Amino acid sequence: MTRTIADLGPDIHRMYPYASNFANVNGWRMHYVDEGPVDAPPVLLLHGNPTWGFLWRETMVPLLEAGYRVIVPDQIGFGLSEHPHAASAHSLDNHAANLVALIDLLELKNLFFVCHDWGGPTGLSALLTRKELAAGVAVMNTWAWREPSSDFHAQVMPWLTMHAPIVGPYTMGRQGGFPGRVMYLSVVDREKFKNGAMKAYQRVLADPDDRRLTWQWPRSIPINPETDIAGDRFAWLEEGVRALEIPSCVIWGREEVVFTADVFASHWHEIWPHAEGTHMVSGNHFLQEDSGREIGDLLTDFAKRNLRGTGR
Amino acid sequence: MSVKKMTERPLGFRSVPVLTDPDVAHYPEFKDFLVKTFELDKEPLAAPGLLDVDGRCFELIFVGRSGQPFPAAIEIAALVEGLEPMDTAQTDKDLWQIMEWLVDGVGGRWTIEALTTMGKIYRVTPDGT
């Protein structure tokens, strides 16, 4: 069933008051928000696991006020996009290719890629595939390499156990752990989140089969060269981003406990010596929930200094 | 807790799919344990494996995929009598027991203690604690 933002109820639509658009990408139905002047330089806001475009609702406001075109897709498998049940639909390659398809379909150029969490590996893969269209890039609480990995992701308790065979589909699928407790524990102001935005993440992943990507995506994180299923893509990705010379910016959540700034943000600056930042904001992994507007101001300031030309 | 292998599928029970994992070899030792327990190396496409969980029955259906060692995937189904509705809350508890049986059987670094602690941290245990 095709649902729009308005279909999620007035409480959510009030927080994310935009029109729903849909595109066919590689045969899947992708939901996206597309606001601002069609010829303005476009900003592509890319979310990760288990969020959807809603995550960027406060971040996009300053960008729109400054006159940019803001495009916010829901990755296939999340939000109001189609939720394929075929496991092979959810390879890193396929998700990156879905973003490439959207960029082509909307005929975007002079594009500012903004990547959070899995929006990093997917968005940066898309960027490398359409390098000539990229005008700038911002990364936050994400990565694009095999090493260093997070200590958290290599620990048996809780991460590896949570994603073990049979355990992953139970805890994240059947019990809905990711849009629930995992997100709750990964913001700074938990009460505000619990009483406000949390329902928007749970409502779009209401049924166990809808939540497949919440436990399948983490299995692509490279932690063991013998069993990694996306290791080659991450190696390609790191080589590609190292060669990028476009304006770039690093923003990070001060309270992040998984993709810690000392390891991950620092590695971005090693890869991109020219990058601005690190701009530290209040926030755990889902930093937009605590500092959405501030992140929007940082992105707007960056865009004003670095984006040139029109969007089409 | 009592999870035991069964040999005969009870008559008059229907199969209700309750959990699917497309990558049972995500950690290869989990696949190896299932291969050994259900002798899948001898007869991979025999009848589904059967588990008795405190008197309730579950079917483990092993699925192959071209180019991957068998089994690539697993489907777990509850066996429910006739056309009676399934007790979903009880099934959640039974699946948790199956997971305990699994991690205990795999052994090594995988423990019931870690499973329990993880479950409590993220409140993904059957009773939500």
Short mmCIF file of C-alpha atoms in Angstrom, two decimals:
data_model
loop_
_atom_site.label_atom_id
_atom_site.label_comp_id
_atom_site.label_asym_id
_atom_site.label_seq_id
_atom_site.Cartn_x
_atom_site.Cartn_y
_atom_site.Cartn_z
CA MET A 1 0.00 0.00 0.00
CA THR A 2 1.31 3.45 -0.89
CA ARG A 3 1.27 5.78 2.10
CA THR A 4 2.11 9.49 2.20
CA ILE A 5 3.36 11.64 5.06
CA ALA A 6 -0.18 12.89 5.58
CA ASP A 7 -1.39 9.30 5.96
CA LEU A 8 0.79 8.88 9.04
CA GLY A 9 -1.49 11.18 11.00
CA PRO A 10 -1.65 14.88 11.84
CA ASP A 11 0.81 14.55 14.73
CA ILE A 12 3.57 13.41 12.36
CA HIS A 13 2.50 15.54 9.41
CA ARG A 14 2.71 18.64 11.63
CA MET A 15 6.35 17.81 12.36
CA TYR A 16 7.16 16.96 8.73
CA PRO A 17 4.73 19.16 6.76
CA TYR A 18 5.78 18.37 3.21
CA ALA A 19 4.30 16.76 0.14
CA SER A 20 5.15 13.16 -0.66
CA ASN A 21 6.71 12.30 -4.01
CA PHE A 22 7.46 8.90 -5.44
CA ALA A 23 9.99 7.69 -7.99
CA ASN A 24 10.62 4.30 -9.53
CA VAL A 25 14.25 3.41 -8.84
CA ASN A 26 15.48 0.07 -10.16
CA GLY A 27 11.93 -1.22 -9.97
CA TRP A 28 11.31 -0.10 -6.37
CA ARG A 29 8.97 2.66 -5.19
CA MET A 30 11.05 5.36 -3.50
CA HIS A 31 9.43 8.09 -1.41
CA TYR A 32 11.07 11.49 -1.29
CA VAL A 33 10.45 15.07 -0.26
CA ASP A 34 11.45 17.72 -2.80
CA GLU A 35 11.08 21.30 -1.60
CA GLY A 36 12.44 24.67 -2.69
CA PRO A 37 12.97 26.25 -6.14
CA VAL A 38 13.51 23.62 -8.79
CA ASP A 39 16.48 25.50 -10.30
CA ALA A 40 18.23 26.25 -7.01
CA PRO A 41 21.37 24.31 -6.05
CA PRO A 42 20.07 21.01 -4.63
CA VAL A 43 20.92 19.55 -1.23
CA LEU A 44 20.46 15.79 -0.90
CA LEU A 45 19.91 14.71 2.71
CA LEU A 46 20.60 10.99 3.18
CA HIS A 47 19.56 9.00 6.25
CA GLY A 48 20.62 5.61 7.55
CA ASN A 49 19.33 2.83 9.80
CA PRO A 50 16.48 2.72 10.93
CA THR A 51 15.40 6.25 10.11
CA TRP A 52 13.75 7.96 7.16
CA GLY A 53 13.56 11.47 5.72
CA PHE A 54 11.72 12.59 8.85
CA LEU A 55 15.12 12.62 10.60
CA TRP A 56 16.06 15.75 8.63
CA ARG A 57 12.85 17.72 9.35
CA GLU A 58 14.55 20.44 11.41
CA THR A 59 17.82 20.41 9.49
CA MET A 60 16.11 21.21 6.20
CA VAL A 61 14.39 24.37 7.49
CA PRO A 62 17.41 26.74 7.34
CA LEU A 63 18.37 25.33 3.95
CA LEU A 64 14.91 26.06 2.58
CA GLU A 65 14.86 29.51 4.17
CA ALA A 66 18.16 30.23 2.38
CA GLY A 67 16.58 29.32 -0.95
CA TYR A 68 18.07 25.90 -1.65
CA ARG A 69 16.24 22.98 -3.19
CA VAL A 70 16.16 20.20 -0.57
CA ILE A 71 15.64 16.58 -1.59
CA VAL A 72 15.12 13.99 1.12
CA PRO A 73 14.64 10.40 -0.03
CA ASP A 74 13.61 7.47 2.13
CA GLN A 75 16.04 4.67 1.37
CA ILE A 76 14.31 1.64 -0.09
CA GLY A 77 13.32 -0.54 2.88
CA PHE A 78 12.66 2.41 5.18
CA GLY A 79 10.13 5.16 5.77
CA LEU A 80 7.43 5.47 3.15
CA SER A 81 9.44 3.80 0.42
CA GLU A 82 8.78 0.23 -0.59
CA HIS A 83 10.00 -2.38 1.90
CA PRO A 84 11.19 -5.32 -0.21
CA HIS A 85 11.28 -8.67 1.55
CA ALA A 86 13.84 -10.24 -0.79
CA ALA A 87 17.11 -10.26 1.11
CA SER A 88 19.17 -9.64 -2.00
CA ALA A 89 17.38 -6.32 -2.56
CA HIS A 90 19.28 -4.98 0.43
CA SER A 91 22.90 -5.21 -0.68
CA LEU A 92 24.96 -2.07 -0.25
CA ASP A 93 25.38 -1.97 -4.03
CA ASN A 94 21.64 -2.00 -4.64
CA HIS A 95 20.94 0.73 -2.12
CA ALA A 96 23.67 2.95 -3.59
CA ALA A 97 22.34 2.30 -7.09
CA ASN A 98 18.87 3.35 -5.95
CA LEU A 99 20.26 6.78 -5.06
CA VAL A 100 22.05 7.01 -8.41
CA ALA A 101 18.73 6.26 -10.10
CA LEU A 102 16.99 9.05 -8.18
CA ILE A 103 19.73 11.56 -9.04
CA ASP A 104 19.42 10.64 -12.72
CA LEU A 105 15.64 10.74 -12.65
CA LEU A 106 15.56 14.24 -11.13
CA GLU A 107 18.35 15.39 -13.48
CA LEU A 108 20.26 16.99 -10.61
CA LYS A 109 23.58 18.76 -10.86
CA ASN A 110 25.76 20.94 -8.59
CA LEU A 111 24.62 18.57 -5.89
CA PHE A 112 25.46 18.87 -2.18
CA PHE A 113 25.53 15.37 -0.63
CA VAL A 114 24.79 15.25 3.11
CA CYS A 115 25.36 11.80 4.57
CA HIS A 116 24.50 10.31 7.96
CA ASP A 117 25.01 6.70 9.11
CA TRP A 118 24.27 4.35 6.13
CA GLY A 119 23.59 7.49 4.13
CA GLY A 120 27.41 7.61 4.07
CA PRO A 121 28.32 4.33 2.37
CA THR A 122 25.29 4.57 0.06
CA GLY A 123 25.45 8.31 -0.67
CA LEU A 124 29.19 8.41 -1.18
CA SER A 125 29.00 5.39 -3.49
CA ALA A 126 26.38 7.28 -5.49
CA LEU A 127 28.55 10.39 -5.43
CA LEU A 128 31.53 8.47 -6.80
CA THR A 129 29.31 7.06 -9.53
CA ARG A 130 28.12 10.56 -10.53
CA LYS A 131 31.24 12.49 -9.48
CA GLU A 132 30.73 15.14 -12.16
CA LEU A 133 27.44 16.20 -10.55
CA ALA A 134 28.82 16.74 -7.03
CA ALA A 135 29.52 20.25 -5.72
CA GLY A 136 30.09 19.47 -2.05
CA VAL A 137 29.76 16.84 0.64
CA ALA A 138 29.07 16.77 4.37
CA VAL A 139 29.42 13.70 6.57
CA MET A 140 28.16 13.08 10.07
CA ASN A 141 28.46 10.00 12.26
CA THR A 142 29.25 7.77 9.32
CA TRP A 143 32.14 6.01 7.64
CA ALA A 144 33.36 4.80 4.23
CA TRP A 145 36.18 2.33 4.86
CA ARG A 146 36.96 -1.18 6.07
CA GLU A 147 39.35 -0.05 8.83
CA PRO A 148 39.22 1.32 11.44
CA SER A 149 35.94 -0.23 12.49
CA SER A 150 34.10 0.57 15.66
CA ASP A 151 35.05 -1.35 18.82
CA PHE A 152 31.34 -1.51 19.58
CA HIS A 153 30.62 -3.41 16.37
CA ALA A 154 33.24 -6.04 17.22
CA GLN A 155 31.89 -6.83 20.69
CA VAL A 156 29.90 -10.02 21.29
CA MET A 157 27.70 -8.22 23.77
CA PRO A 158 25.55 -6.55 22.67
CA TRP A 159 26.21 -5.91 18.97
CA LEU A 160 27.31 -9.24 17.53
CA THR A 161 24.78 -11.18 19.58
CA MET A 162 22.00 -8.84 18.49
CA HIS A 163 22.74 -9.65 14.84
CA ALA A 164 23.42 -13.36 15.14
CA PRO A 165 21.52 -15.76 12.88
CA ILE A 166 17.91 -16.10 14.06
CA VAL A 167 18.58 -13.65 16.91
CA GLY A 168 18.70 -10.64 14.55
CA PRO A 169 15.33 -11.27 12.90
CA TYR A 170 13.82 -11.89 16.33
CA THR A 171 15.20 -8.90 18.25
CA MET A 172 15.13 -6.32 15.49
CA GLY A 173 12.38 -7.76 13.32
CA ARG A 174 9.84 -9.44 15.53
CA GLN A 175 10.44 -7.27 18.60
CA GLY A 176 11.18 -4.03 16.73
CA GLY A 177 14.25 -3.12 18.76
CA PHE A 178 15.84 -0.67 16.38
CA PRO A 179 13.19 2.02 15.87
CA GLY A 180 12.37 1.57 19.55
CA ARG A 181 14.87 1.13 22.32
CA VAL A 182 18.03 1.36 20.20
CA MET A 183 17.09 4.81 18.91
CA TYR A 184 15.88 5.88 22.35
CA LEU A 185 19.29 5.02 23.82
CA SER A 186 21.04 6.83 20.94
CA VAL A 187 19.73 10.35 21.47
CA VAL A 188 20.68 12.82 24.20
CA ASP A 189 17.26 14.14 25.22
CA ARG A 190 15.50 10.79 25.59
CA GLU A 191 12.29 12.08 27.14
CA LYS A 192 11.76 14.61 24.38
CA PHE A 193 12.40 11.90 21.80
CA LYS A 194 10.11 9.39 23.50
CA ASN A 195 7.26 11.87 23.75
CA GLY A 196 7.71 13.34 20.28
CA ALA A 197 9.57 11.91 17.34
CA MET A 198 9.90 8.25 18.35
CA LYS A 199 6.44 7.33 17.09
CA ALA A 200 7.29 8.57 13.61
CA TYR A 201 10.09 6.02 13.34
CA GLN A 202 7.99 3.20 14.76
CA ARG A 203 4.90 3.97 12.70
CA VAL A 204 6.64 3.46 9.36
CA LEU A 205 8.09 0.15 10.55
CA ALA A 206 4.98 -1.18 12.20
CA ASP A 207 5.20 -4.85 11.24
CA PRO A 208 8.04 -7.36 11.68
CA ASP A 209 8.45 -7.97 7.96
CA ASP A 210 8.77 -4.21 7.38
CA ARG A 211 11.81 -4.11 9.64
CA ARG A 212 14.01 -6.44 7.61
CA LEU A 213 16.60 -3.80 6.73
CA THR A 214 17.05 -2.82 10.39
CA TRP A 215 18.79 -6.13 11.05
CA GLN A 216 20.04 -6.89 7.58
CA TRP A 217 21.97 -3.67 6.99
CA PRO A 218 24.22 -4.00 10.04
CA ARG A 219 25.39 -7.35 8.70
CA SER A 220 27.16 -5.42 5.92
CA ILE A 221 29.42 -3.59 8.36
CA PRO A 222 32.95 -4.84 7.72
CA ILE A 223 34.28 -6.47 10.88
CA ASN A 224 35.78 -9.74 9.67
CA PRO A 225 37.62 -9.96 6.30
CA GLU A 226 36.77 -13.68 6.07
CA THR A 227 33.03 -13.17 6.19
CA ASP A 228 32.43 -9.54 5.19
CA ILE A 229 29.81 -9.34 2.45
CA ALA A 230 30.53 -5.73 1.46
CA GLY A 231 34.26 -5.57 2.11
CA ASP A 232 35.21 -5.04 -1.54
CA ARG A 233 32.71 -2.22 -1.92
CA PHE A 234 34.07 -0.49 1.18
CA ALA A 235 37.63 -0.83 -0.16
CA TRP A 236 36.50 0.75 -3.45
CA LEU A 237 34.67 3.44 -1.53
CA GLU A 238 37.65 4.43 0.58
CA GLU A 239 39.90 4.63 -2.46
CA GLY A 240 37.34 6.80 -4.20
CA VAL A 241 36.63 9.22 -1.37
CA ARG A 242 40.36 9.68 -0.73
CA ALA A 243 40.70 11.00 -4.26
CA LEU A 244 37.80 13.47 -3.91
CA GLU A 245 38.80 17.11 -3.87
CA ILE A 246 35.42 18.78 -3.65
CA PRO A 247 34.53 21.05 -0.70
CA SER A 248 33.75 18.90 2.32
CA CYS A 249 32.59 19.29 5.85
CA VAL A 250 32.55 17.06 8.95
CA ILE A 251 29.83 17.42 11.60
CA TRP A 252 29.65 15.10 14.61
CA GLY A 253 27.57 14.35 17.68
CA ARG A 254 29.49 15.15 20.81
CA GLU A 255 27.91 12.31 22.78
CA GLU A 256 28.28 9.64 20.06
CA VAL A 257 29.34 6.33 21.63
CA VAL A 258 29.58 4.04 18.60
CA PHE A 259 31.12 6.09 15.79
CA THR A 260 33.25 8.03 18.24
CA ALA A 261 34.60 11.37 17.06
CA ASP A 262 38.17 10.66 18.14
CA VAL A 263 38.36 7.68 15.77
CA PHE A 264 35.83 8.35 13.02
CA ALA A 265 35.70 12.13 12.62
CA SER A 266 39.49 12.16 12.89
CA HIS A 267 39.72 9.58 10.12
CA TRP A 268 37.60 11.79 7.85
CA HIS A 269 40.14 14.58 8.31
CA GLU A 270 42.98 12.20 7.54
CA ILE A 271 41.16 11.25 4.32
CA TRP A 272 40.15 14.82 3.50
CA PRO A 273 42.79 17.24 4.88
CA HIS A 274 40.86 20.08 3.26
CA ALA A 275 37.59 19.30 5.08
CA GLU A 276 35.94 21.88 7.31
CA GLY A 277 35.21 21.01 10.94
CA THR A 278 34.83 18.92 12.87
CA HIS A 279 31.78 20.90 13.96
CA MET A 280 30.74 19.24 17.22
CA VAL A 281 27.07 19.51 18.17
CA SER A 282 25.03 18.09 21.00
CA GLY A 283 23.98 14.65 19.90
CA ASN A 284 24.50 10.94 20.16
CA HIS A 285 24.27 8.79 17.02
CA PHE A 286 21.00 10.38 15.87
CA LEU A 287 22.37 13.88 16.31
CA GLN A 288 19.65 15.47 14.18
CA GLU A 289 17.16 14.70 16.95
CA ASP A 290 19.06 16.93 19.38
CA SER A 291 20.64 19.54 17.07
CA GLY A 292 18.66 19.43 13.86
CA ARG A 293 18.37 23.17 13.41
CA GLU A 294 22.00 23.83 14.35
CA ILE A 295 23.14 21.25 11.80
CA GLY A 296 20.92 22.99 9.23
CA ASP A 297 22.60 26.31 10.02
CA LEU A 298 26.06 24.74 9.58
CA LEU A 299 25.07 23.19 6.26
CA THR A 300 23.53 26.45 5.05
CA ASP A 301 26.67 28.39 5.92
CA PHE A 302 28.79 25.78 4.12
CA ALA A 303 26.49 25.82 1.09
CA LYS A 304 26.57 29.61 0.80
CA ARG A 305 30.36 29.57 0.65
CA ASN A 306 30.77 26.57 -1.61
CA LEU A 307 27.79 25.91 -3.87
CA ARG A 308 27.73 27.66 -7.22
CA GLY A 309 25.47 27.54 -10.24
CA THR A 310 22.00 26.15 -10.69
CA GLY A 311 20.57 22.79 -9.82
CA ARG A 312 19.48 21.65 -13.25
CA MET B 1 13.68 -24.61 29.83
CA SER B 2 13.35 -27.64 27.64
CA VAL B 3 14.22 -27.62 23.96
CA LYS B 4 14.64 -31.09 22.47
CA LYS B 5 14.95 -32.51 19.03
CA MET B 6 11.90 -34.42 17.86
CA THR B 7 11.78 -37.09 15.20
CA GLU B 8 8.12 -37.29 14.22
CA ARG B 9 5.94 -34.44 13.05
CA PRO B 10 2.63 -34.52 14.92
CA LEU B 11 -0.43 -35.14 12.78
CA GLY B 12 -3.15 -32.54 12.36
CA PHE B 13 -0.90 -29.53 12.97
CA ARG B 14 -0.47 -26.67 10.55
CA SER B 15 2.77 -24.78 9.92
CA VAL B 16 2.81 -21.06 10.84
CA PRO B 17 5.95 -19.18 9.71
CA VAL B 18 7.25 -17.11 12.62
CA LEU B 19 10.87 -16.26 11.80
CA THR B 20 13.05 -16.25 8.70
CA ASP B 21 16.77 -15.65 8.45
CA PRO B 22 18.15 -15.43 4.90
CA ASP B 23 21.73 -15.75 6.09
CA VAL B 24 22.12 -18.51 8.63
CA ALA B 25 25.87 -18.50 7.94
CA HIS B 26 26.31 -14.84 8.87
CA TYR B 27 28.39 -16.34 11.65
CA PRO B 28 29.45 -19.70 10.15
CA GLU B 29 29.49 -21.50 13.50
CA PHE B 30 25.70 -21.11 13.74
CA LYS B 31 25.23 -22.88 10.42
CA ASP B 32 27.74 -25.55 11.45
CA PHE B 33 25.82 -26.26 14.64
CA LEU B 34 22.57 -26.72 12.74
CA VAL B 35 24.25 -28.93 10.14
CA LYS B 36 25.63 -31.15 12.87
CA THR B 37 22.47 -31.21 14.99
CA PHE B 38 20.17 -32.10 12.11
CA GLU B 39 22.75 -34.08 10.09
CA LEU B 40 22.23 -31.84 7.09
CA ASP B 41 25.52 -32.96 5.59
CA LYS B 42 24.10 -36.47 5.18
CA GLU B 43 20.69 -35.68 3.76
CA PRO B 44 20.26 -31.94 3.16
CA LEU B 45 16.78 -32.04 1.68
CA ALA B 46 15.19 -34.44 4.13
CA ALA B 47 12.13 -33.50 6.17
CA PRO B 48 12.36 -30.29 8.22
CA GLY B 49 14.09 -30.40 11.59
CA LEU B 50 11.73 -30.56 14.54
CA LEU B 51 12.07 -29.05 18.00
CA ASP B 52 9.96 -29.66 21.08
CA VAL B 53 9.82 -26.56 23.29
CA ASP B 54 8.12 -27.48 26.55
CA GLY B 55 5.67 -29.62 24.64
CA ARG B 56 5.09 -27.21 21.77
CA CYS B 57 6.47 -28.06 18.34
CA PHE B 58 8.51 -26.04 15.87
CA GLU B 59 9.65 -26.90 12.38
CA LEU B 60 13.04 -25.76 11.08
CA ILE B 61 13.04 -25.56 7.30
CA PHE B 62 16.49 -25.31 5.78
CA VAL B 63 16.79 -23.41 2.52
CA GLY B 64 19.52 -23.59 -0.10
CA ARG B 65 20.73 -20.87 -2.42
CA SER B 66 22.82 -21.41 -5.54
CA GLY B 67 26.48 -20.76 -4.96
CA GLN B 68 26.30 -20.96 -1.16
CA PRO B 69 26.94 -23.81 1.28
CA PHE B 70 23.79 -25.54 2.52
CA PRO B 71 21.81 -24.28 4.30
CA ALA B 72 21.91 -20.64 3.28
CA ALA B 73 18.71 -19.68 5.05
CA ILE B 74 16.31 -20.95 7.67
CA GLU B 75 12.60 -20.60 8.23
CA ILE B 76 11.15 -21.40 11.62
CA ALA B 77 7.49 -22.32 11.80
CA ALA B 78 5.31 -23.00 14.82
CA LEU B 79 3.18 -26.13 14.52
CA VAL B 80 -0.31 -25.21 15.61
CA GLU B 81 -3.14 -27.71 16.00
CA GLY B 82 -5.91 -27.67 13.40
CA LEU B 83 -7.28 -24.22 12.73
CA GLU B 84 -6.82 -22.93 16.26
CA PRO B 85 -5.21 -19.49 16.50
CA MET B 86 -1.58 -19.35 17.48
CA ASP B 87 -0.73 -17.99 20.94
CA THR B 88 1.63 -15.25 19.76
CA ALA B 89 2.90 -14.29 23.21
CA GLN B 90 3.75 -17.91 23.94
CA THR B 91 5.43 -18.24 20.55
CA ASP B 92 7.65 -15.26 21.37
CA LYS B 93 8.71 -17.00 24.59
CA ASP B 94 9.32 -20.26 22.76
CA LEU B 95 11.43 -18.53 20.13
CA TRP B 96 13.53 -16.99 22.86
CA GLN B 97 14.08 -20.50 24.26
CA ILE B 98 15.10 -21.68 20.82
CA MET B 99 17.62 -18.84 20.62
CA GLU B 100 19.00 -19.83 24.03
CA TRP B 101 19.27 -23.42 22.84
CA LEU B 102 21.03 -22.22 19.70
CA VAL B 103 23.66 -19.95 21.28
CA ASP B 104 24.29 -22.52 24.01
CA GLY B 105 24.78 -25.20 21.37
CA VAL B 106 27.06 -23.07 19.24
CA GLY B 107 29.09 -22.29 22.35
CA GLY B 108 32.47 -20.59 22.40
CA ARG B 109 32.04 -16.84 22.65
CA TRP B 110 28.26 -17.12 22.27
CA THR B 111 26.48 -17.40 25.62
CA ILE B 112 22.98 -17.33 27.06
CA GLU B 113 24.24 -14.71 29.48
CA ALA B 114 25.18 -12.34 26.62
CA LEU B 115 21.86 -13.01 24.91
CA THR B 116 19.96 -12.25 28.10
CA THR B 117 21.91 -9.08 28.84
CA MET B 118 21.51 -7.83 25.28
CA GLY B 119 17.79 -8.58 25.46
CA LYS B 120 17.41 -6.58 28.64
CA ILE B 121 19.41 -3.60 27.36
CA TYR B 122 17.25 -3.25 24.28
CA ARG B 123 14.04 -4.60 25.84
CA VAL B 124 13.61 -7.19 23.14
CA THR B 125 12.89 -10.13 25.41
CA PRO B 126 9.45 -11.75 25.08
CA ASP B 127 8.09 -9.90 28.12
CA GLY B 128 9.63 -6.59 27.04
CA THR B 129 12.00 -6.30 30.00
#
